[in-house]
Each structure stands twice: as C-alpha cells, then as structure tokens.
mmCIF file of C-alpha atoms in Angstrom:
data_model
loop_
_atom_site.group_PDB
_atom_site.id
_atom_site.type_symbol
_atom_site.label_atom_id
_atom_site.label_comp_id
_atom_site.label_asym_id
_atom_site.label_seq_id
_atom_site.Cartn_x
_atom_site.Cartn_y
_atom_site.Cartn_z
ATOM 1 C CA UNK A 1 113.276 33.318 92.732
ATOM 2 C CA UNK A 2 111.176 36.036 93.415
ATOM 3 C CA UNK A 3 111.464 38.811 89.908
ATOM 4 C CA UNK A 4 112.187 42.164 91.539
ATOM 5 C CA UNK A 5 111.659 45.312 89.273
ATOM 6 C CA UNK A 6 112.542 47.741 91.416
ATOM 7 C CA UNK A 7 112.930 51.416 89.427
ATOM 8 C CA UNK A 8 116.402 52.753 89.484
ATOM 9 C CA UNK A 9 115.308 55.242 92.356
ATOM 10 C CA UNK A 10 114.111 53.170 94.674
ATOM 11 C CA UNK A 11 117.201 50.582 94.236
ATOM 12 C CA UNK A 12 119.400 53.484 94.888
ATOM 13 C CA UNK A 13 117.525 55.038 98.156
ATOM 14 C CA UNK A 14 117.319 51.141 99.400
ATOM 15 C CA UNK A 15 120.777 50.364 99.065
ATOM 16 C CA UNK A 16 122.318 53.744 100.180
ATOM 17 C CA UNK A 17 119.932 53.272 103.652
ATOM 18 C CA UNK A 18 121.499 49.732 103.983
ATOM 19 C CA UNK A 19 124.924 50.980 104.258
ATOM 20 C CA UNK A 20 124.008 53.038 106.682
ATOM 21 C CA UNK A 21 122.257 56.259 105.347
ATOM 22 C CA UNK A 22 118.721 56.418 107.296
ATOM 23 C CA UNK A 23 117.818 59.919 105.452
ATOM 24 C CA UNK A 24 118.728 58.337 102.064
ATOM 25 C CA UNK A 25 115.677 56.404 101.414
ATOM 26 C CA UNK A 26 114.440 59.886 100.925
ATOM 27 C CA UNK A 27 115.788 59.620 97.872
ATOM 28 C CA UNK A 28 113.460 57.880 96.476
ATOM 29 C CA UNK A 29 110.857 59.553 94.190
ATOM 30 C CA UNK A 30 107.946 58.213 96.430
ATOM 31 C CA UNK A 31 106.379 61.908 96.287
ATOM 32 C CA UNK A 32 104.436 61.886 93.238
ATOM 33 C CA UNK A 33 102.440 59.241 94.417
ATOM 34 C CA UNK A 34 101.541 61.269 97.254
ATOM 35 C CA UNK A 35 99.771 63.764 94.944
ATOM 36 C CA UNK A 36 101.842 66.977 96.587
ATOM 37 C CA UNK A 37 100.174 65.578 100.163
ATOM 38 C CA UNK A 38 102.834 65.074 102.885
ATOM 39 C CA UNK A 39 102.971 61.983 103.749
ATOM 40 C CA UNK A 40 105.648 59.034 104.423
ATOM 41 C CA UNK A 41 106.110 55.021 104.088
ATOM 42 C CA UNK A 42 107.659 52.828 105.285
ATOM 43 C CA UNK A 43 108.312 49.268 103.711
ATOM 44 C CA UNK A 44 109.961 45.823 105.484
ATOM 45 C CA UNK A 45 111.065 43.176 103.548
ATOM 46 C CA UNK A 46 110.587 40.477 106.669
ATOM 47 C CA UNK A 47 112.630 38.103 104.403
ATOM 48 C CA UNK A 48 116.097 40.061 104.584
ATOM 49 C CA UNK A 49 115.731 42.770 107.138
ATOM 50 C CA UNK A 50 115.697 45.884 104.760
ATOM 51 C CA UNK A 51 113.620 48.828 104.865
ATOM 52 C CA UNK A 52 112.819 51.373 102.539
ATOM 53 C CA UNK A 53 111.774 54.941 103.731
ATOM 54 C CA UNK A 54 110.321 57.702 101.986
ATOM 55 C CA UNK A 55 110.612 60.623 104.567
ATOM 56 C CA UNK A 56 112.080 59.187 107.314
ATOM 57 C CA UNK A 57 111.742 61.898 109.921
ATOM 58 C CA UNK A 58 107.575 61.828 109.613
ATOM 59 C CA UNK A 59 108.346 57.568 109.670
ATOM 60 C CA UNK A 60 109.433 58.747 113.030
ATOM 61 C CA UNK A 61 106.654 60.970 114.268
ATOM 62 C CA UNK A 62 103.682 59.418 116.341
ATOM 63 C CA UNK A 63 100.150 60.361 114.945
ATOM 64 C CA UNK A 64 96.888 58.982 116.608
ATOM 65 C CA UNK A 65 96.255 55.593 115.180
ATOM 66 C CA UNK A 66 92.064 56.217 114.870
ATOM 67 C CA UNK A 67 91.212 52.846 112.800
ATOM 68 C CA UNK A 68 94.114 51.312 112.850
ATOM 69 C CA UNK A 69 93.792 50.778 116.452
ATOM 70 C CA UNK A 70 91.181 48.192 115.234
ATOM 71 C CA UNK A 71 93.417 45.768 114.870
ATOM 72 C CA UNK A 72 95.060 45.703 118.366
ATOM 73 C CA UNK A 73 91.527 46.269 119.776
ATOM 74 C CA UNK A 74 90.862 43.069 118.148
ATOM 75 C CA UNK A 75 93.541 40.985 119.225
ATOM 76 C CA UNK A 76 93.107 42.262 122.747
ATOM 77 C CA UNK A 77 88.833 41.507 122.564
ATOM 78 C CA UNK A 78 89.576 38.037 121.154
ATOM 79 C CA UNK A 79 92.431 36.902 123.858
ATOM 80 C CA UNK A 80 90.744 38.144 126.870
ATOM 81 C CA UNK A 81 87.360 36.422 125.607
ATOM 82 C CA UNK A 82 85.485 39.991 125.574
ATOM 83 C CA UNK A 83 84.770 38.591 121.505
ATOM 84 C CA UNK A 84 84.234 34.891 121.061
ATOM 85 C CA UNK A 85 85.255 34.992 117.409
ATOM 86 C CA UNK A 86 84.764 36.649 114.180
ATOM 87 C CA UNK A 87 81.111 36.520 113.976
ATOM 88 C CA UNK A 88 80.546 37.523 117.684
ATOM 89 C CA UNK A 89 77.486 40.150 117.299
ATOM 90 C CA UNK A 90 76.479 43.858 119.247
ATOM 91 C CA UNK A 91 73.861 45.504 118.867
ATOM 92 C CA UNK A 92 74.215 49.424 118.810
ATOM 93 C CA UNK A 93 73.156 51.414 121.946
ATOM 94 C CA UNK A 94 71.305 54.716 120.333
ATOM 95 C CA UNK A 95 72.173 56.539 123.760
ATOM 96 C CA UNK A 96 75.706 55.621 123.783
ATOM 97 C CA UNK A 97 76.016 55.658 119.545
ATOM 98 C CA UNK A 98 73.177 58.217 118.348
ATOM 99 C CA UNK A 99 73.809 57.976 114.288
ATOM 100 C CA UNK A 100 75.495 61.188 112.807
ATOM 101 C CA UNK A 101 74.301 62.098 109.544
ATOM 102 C CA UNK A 102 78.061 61.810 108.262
ATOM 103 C CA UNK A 103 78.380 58.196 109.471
ATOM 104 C CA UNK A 104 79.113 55.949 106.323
ATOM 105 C CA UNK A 105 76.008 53.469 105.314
ATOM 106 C CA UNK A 106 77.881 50.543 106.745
ATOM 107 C CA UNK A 107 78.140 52.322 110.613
ATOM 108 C CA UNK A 108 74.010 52.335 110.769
ATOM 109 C CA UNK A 109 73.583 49.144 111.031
ATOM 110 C CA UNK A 110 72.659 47.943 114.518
ATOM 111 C CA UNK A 111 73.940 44.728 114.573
ATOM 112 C CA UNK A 112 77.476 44.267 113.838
ATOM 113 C CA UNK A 113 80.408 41.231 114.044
ATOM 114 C CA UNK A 114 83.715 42.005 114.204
ATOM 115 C CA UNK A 115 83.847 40.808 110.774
ATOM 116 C CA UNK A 116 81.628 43.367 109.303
ATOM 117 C CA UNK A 117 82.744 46.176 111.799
ATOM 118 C CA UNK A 118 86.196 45.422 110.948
ATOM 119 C CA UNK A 119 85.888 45.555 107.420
ATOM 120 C CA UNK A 120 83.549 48.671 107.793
ATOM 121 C CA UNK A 121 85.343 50.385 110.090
ATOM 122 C CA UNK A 122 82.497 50.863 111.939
ATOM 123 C CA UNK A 123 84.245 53.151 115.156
ATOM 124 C CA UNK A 124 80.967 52.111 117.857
ATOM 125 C CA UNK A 125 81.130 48.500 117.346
ATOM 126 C CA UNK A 126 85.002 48.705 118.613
ATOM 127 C CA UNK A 127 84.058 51.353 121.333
ATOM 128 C CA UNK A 128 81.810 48.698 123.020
ATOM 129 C CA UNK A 129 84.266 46.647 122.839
ATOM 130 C CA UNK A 130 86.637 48.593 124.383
ATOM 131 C CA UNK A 131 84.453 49.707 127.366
ATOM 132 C CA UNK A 132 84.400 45.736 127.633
ATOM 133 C CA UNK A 133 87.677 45.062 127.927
ATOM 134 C CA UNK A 134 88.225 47.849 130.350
ATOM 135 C CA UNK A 135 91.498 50.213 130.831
ATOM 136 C CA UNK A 136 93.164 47.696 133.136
ATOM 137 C CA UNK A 137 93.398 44.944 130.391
ATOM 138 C CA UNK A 138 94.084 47.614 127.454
ATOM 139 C CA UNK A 139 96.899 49.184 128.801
ATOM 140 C CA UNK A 140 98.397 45.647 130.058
ATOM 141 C CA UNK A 141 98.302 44.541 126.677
ATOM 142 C CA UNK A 142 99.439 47.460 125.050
ATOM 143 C CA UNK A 143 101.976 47.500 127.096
ATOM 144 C CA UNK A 144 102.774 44.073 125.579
ATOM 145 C CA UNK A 145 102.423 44.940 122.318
ATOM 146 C CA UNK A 146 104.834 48.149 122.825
ATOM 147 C CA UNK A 147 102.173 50.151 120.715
ATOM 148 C CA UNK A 148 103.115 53.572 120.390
ATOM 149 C CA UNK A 149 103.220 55.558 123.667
ATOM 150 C CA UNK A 150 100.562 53.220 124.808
ATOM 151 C CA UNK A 151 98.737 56.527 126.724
ATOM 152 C CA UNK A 152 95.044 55.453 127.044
ATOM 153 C CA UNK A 153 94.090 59.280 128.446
ATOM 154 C CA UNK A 154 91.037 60.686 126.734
ATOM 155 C CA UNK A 155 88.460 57.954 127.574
ATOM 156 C CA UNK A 156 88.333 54.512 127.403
ATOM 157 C CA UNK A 157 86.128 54.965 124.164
ATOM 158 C CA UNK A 158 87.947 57.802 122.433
ATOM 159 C CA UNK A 159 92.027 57.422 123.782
ATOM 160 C CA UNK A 160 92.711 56.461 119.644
ATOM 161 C CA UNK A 161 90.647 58.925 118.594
ATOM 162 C CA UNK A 162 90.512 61.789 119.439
ATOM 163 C CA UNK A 163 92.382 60.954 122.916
ATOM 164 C CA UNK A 164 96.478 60.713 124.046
ATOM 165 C CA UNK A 165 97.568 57.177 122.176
ATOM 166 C CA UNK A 166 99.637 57.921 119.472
ATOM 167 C CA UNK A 167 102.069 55.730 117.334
ATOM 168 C CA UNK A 168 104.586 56.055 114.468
ATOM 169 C CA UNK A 169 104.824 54.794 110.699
ATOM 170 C CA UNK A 170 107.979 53.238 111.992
ATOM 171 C CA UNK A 171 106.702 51.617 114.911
ATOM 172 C CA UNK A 172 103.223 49.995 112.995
ATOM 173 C CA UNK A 173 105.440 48.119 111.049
ATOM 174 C CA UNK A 174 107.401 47.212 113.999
ATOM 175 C CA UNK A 175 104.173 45.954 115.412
ATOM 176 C CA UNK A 176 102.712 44.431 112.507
ATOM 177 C CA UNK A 177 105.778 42.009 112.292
ATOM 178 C CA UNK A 178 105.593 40.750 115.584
ATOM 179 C CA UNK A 179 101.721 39.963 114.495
ATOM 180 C CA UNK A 180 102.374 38.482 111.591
ATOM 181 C CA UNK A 181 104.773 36.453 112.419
ATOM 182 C CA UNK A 182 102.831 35.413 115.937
ATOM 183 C CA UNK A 183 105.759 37.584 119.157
ATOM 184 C CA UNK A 184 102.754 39.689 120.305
ATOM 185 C CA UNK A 185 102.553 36.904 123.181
ATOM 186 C CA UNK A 186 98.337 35.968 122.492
ATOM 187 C CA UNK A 187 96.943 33.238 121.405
ATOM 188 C CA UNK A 188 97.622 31.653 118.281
ATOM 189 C CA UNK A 189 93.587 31.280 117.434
ATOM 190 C CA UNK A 190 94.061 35.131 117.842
ATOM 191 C CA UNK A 191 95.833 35.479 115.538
ATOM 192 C CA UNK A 192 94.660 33.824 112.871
ATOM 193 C CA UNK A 193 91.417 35.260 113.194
ATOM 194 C CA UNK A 194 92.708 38.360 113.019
ATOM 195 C CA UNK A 195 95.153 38.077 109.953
ATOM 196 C CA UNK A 196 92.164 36.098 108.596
ATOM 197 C CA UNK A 197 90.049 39.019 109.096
ATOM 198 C CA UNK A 198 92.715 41.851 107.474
ATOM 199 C CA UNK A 199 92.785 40.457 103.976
ATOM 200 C CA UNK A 200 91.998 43.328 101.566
ATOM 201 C CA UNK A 201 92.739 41.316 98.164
ATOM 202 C CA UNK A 202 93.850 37.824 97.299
ATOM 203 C CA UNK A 203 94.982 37.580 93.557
ATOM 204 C CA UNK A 204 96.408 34.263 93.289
ATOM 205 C CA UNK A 205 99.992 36.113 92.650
ATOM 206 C CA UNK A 206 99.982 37.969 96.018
ATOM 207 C CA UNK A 207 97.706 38.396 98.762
ATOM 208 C CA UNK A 208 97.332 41.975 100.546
ATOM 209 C CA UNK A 209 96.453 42.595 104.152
ATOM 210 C CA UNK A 210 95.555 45.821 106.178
ATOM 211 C CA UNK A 211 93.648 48.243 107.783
ATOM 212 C CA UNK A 212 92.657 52.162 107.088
ATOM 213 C CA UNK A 213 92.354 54.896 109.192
ATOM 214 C CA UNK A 214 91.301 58.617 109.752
ATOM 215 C CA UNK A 215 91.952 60.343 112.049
ATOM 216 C CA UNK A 216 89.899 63.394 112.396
ATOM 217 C CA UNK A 217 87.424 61.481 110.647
ATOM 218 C CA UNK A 218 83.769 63.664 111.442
ATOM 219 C CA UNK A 219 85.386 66.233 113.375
ATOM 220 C CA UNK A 220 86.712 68.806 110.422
ATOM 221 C CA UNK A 221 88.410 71.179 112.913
ATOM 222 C CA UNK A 222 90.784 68.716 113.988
ATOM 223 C CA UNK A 223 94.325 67.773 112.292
ATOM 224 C CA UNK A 224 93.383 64.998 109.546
ATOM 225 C CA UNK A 225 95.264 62.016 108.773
ATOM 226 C CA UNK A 226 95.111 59.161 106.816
ATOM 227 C CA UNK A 227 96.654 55.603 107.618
ATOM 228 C CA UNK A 228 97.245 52.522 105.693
ATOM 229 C CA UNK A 229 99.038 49.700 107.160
ATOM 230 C CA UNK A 230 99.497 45.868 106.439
ATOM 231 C CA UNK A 231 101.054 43.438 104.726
ATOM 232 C CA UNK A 232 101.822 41.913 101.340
ATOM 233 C CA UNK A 233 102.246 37.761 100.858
ATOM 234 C CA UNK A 234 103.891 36.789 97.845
ATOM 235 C CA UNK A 235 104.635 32.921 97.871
ATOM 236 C CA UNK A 236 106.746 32.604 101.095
ATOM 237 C CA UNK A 237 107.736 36.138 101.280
ATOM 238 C CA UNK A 238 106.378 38.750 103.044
ATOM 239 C CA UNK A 239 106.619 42.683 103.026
ATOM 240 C CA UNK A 240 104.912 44.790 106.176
ATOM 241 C CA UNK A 241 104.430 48.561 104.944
ATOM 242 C CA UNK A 242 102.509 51.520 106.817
ATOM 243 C CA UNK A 243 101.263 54.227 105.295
ATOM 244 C CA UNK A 244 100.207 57.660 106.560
ATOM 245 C CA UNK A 245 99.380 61.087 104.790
ATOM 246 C CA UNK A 246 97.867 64.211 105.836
ATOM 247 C CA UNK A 247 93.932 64.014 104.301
ATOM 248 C CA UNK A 248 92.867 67.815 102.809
ATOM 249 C CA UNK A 249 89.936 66.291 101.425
ATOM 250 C CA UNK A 250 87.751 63.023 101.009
ATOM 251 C CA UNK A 251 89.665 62.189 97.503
ATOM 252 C CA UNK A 252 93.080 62.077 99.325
ATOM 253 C CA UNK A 253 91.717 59.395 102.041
ATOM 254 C CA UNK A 254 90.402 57.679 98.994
ATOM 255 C CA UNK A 255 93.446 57.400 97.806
ATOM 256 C CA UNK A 256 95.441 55.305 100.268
ATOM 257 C CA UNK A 257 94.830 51.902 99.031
ATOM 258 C CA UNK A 258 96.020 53.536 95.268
ATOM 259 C CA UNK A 259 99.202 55.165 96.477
ATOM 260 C CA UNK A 260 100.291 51.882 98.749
ATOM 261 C CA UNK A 261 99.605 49.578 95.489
ATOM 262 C CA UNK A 262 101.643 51.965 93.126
ATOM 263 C CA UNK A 263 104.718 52.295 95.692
ATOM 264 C CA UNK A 264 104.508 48.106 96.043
ATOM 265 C CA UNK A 265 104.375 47.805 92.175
ATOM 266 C CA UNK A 266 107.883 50.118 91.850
ATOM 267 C CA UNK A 267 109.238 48.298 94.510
ATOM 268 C CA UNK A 268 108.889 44.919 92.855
ATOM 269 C CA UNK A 269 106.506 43.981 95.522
ATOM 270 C CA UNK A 270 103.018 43.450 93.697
ATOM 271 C CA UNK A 271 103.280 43.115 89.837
ATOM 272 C CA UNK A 272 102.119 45.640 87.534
#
C-alpha cells in the first residue's frame, strides 16, 4: 500500500472538502510555499476521486494558458498529421520569428523537433505549427478537448498568448485526466508520444510529468503568470495537479517546479 504522510493540515482541508466543503481545502497551509505570491493548486488523486484545493475561487478563474497550450497544440499537430512524430523538424522563418534579445538560448536555434521545442518551450516552433494546422482544425479539436473557453480570437499564432483562449487551474486538471488516461478522442500513438514527451523526472520511486508556462512572458506591461501542470506516477497510482501563480519577477517563475514538488511531498505524493 501506498505510505501517505500527509501533514495534519492538509488531511484536514482534504477531508473537510470531501464531505462537502469546496472552500475548505483552503485550509490548508499551501501559502508559504507560494512565497507571499497569489497563487492556487489544485491536486487529483485519479485513484479515488479526491481533490485537494488551495484557493479554490482562483482554481476557478480562467488565465491564458501561454505554454501550456503546448501540449494540446501537440496532440492536435500529431493527430491531424501536421507533425509526423517527435523528431519532426522546422526550421525558423527570420521574417515570421526575428530573434528578440530576451529569447532564452534554447529559442535561437533554427532547427527545432517537437522534442526539443517542447522541452524548450520554444513559442515559434509551436506557432508554425499552429498556422499549419489552421483555425478550422484548432477550434474543432478544442472543442473536443473542452479546453477552457476554447476562443481562438487574437490570431491563429498568438490566441494563447497574448490572444482570447483562456482556461482554469480547475479545468487543466480536468483536461489532463482525460489525456492521461487516453478520453480526449485522438489517437492512441498520440498520446503516447505526447505523455512520452512531458516527462520532467523519472526517479525510480515516482515519475513526474508536465509542462510550464508564462504568460506575459517578453511583454513586461502585461499581467504575468506562471503555470505548472502535469502529473505524478507512483507505481499504479496517479495524481494530476496544476499549478498557477502570479510571476513579480524571474525568481518566482523559477520557482514553479520547487513549490509543486514541496506541496506533492506534504501531500504524501512524492517522498521527501
């Protein structure tokens, strides 16, 4: 059986929201992890149904996905055939992708897969992609997928940027579920390739899954928020968690991966 050290806290907020409570998993002392930053998550244990919140009114509140989109954008690119696989190669356009001097060393390179622009983040790799795929097939399949508000406005290269999609904590988990456990109604090779593709860390005890984002990322004046969302595999159970935070500087974006791992560790999920 699966040891569980949950901290008295979180064993309270989880049981007091499973009898009904919704606002109770606020209860939880989830806050000092978020380093005074507002910011909620939200965490699914696929294995019994029940969810632990830590401000479960922001778990409710749609924010643009930016990077996180990645990962339907990649499902979508693989099903439709726009991506042959993993490894399937574009070569930056300089007139449609001119490098920025704040663009992370990985985004400069001109050739990327979707393995290296997936793991880099790298925003024009999945831009091309999108102008690929074209609206029409986007908005069928996120229409599919239920993603957020599924509103494409903005540009078919910039909707989950800077553009109208937006999405909740509560409803990337949602997603994320139906993903892992293959309801999103593509291809099985998708999705393997995929949720081969998402692994952040494979320890032998547990193996952890996800995708950042940013948005506001390179564009200062706008609202800036940082995402975290995936998956933990321990044995044969699994946990789907999302993540997001306002960002007020570069050290709070770092942070994500840090804060998810510490709020999996008190909830019994990862070991210490």
């Amino acid at each position: 059986m699966r040891r569980r050290t949950m901290s008295g806290l979180l064993v309270l907020a989880l049981a007091t929201s499973l009898a009904g409570g919704a606002g109770a998993a606020e209860r939880a002392d989830l806050g000092r992890h978020f380093r005074g930053n507002a910011g909620t998550f939200v965490l699914l244990d696929a294995q019994t149904g029940r969810t632990l919140r830590h401000d479960a009114e922001r778990a409710r509140r749609r924010f643009v996905p930016a990077s996180t989109f990645k990962v339907p954008n990649s499902l979508i690119a693989l099903d439709t055939g726009v991506a042959a696989g993993p490894d399937f190669a574009i070569t930056r356009d300089d007139a449609l992708a001119p490098p920025a001097p704040w663009w992370p060393p990985a985004w400069s390179e001109r050739t990327q897969t979707m393995r290296t622009a997936l793991s880099g983040s790298v925003v024009w790799y999945y831009q091309e992609l999108a102008r690929r795929i074209g609206p029409a097939r986007i908005q069928a399949y996120l229409d599919r997928f239920d993603y957020g508000n599924r509103d494409l406005s903005g540009g078919i290269d910039r909707f989950w940027l800077t553009g109208g999609l937006r999405i909740s904590a509560e409803e990337q988990v949602a997603f994320l579920r139906r993903l892992y456990f293959g309801e999103l109604g593509v291809s099985e090779r998708t999705t393997r390739i995929v949720k081969q593709l998402l692994v952040l860390e494979d320890t032998g005890a547990y193996r952890l899954s996800g995708k950042t984002g940013w948005a506001g990322f390179g564009e200062p004046s706008t609202p800036q928020v940082g995402w975290l969302v995936g998956w933990v595999e321990r044995g044969t159970d699994v946990h789907l968690f999302a993540l997001n935070l306002d960002v007020r500087s570069e050290q709070d974006a770092a942070a994500r991966l840090a804060i998810t791992k510490a709020i999996l560790r008190d909830a019994g999920v990862i070991d210490r």
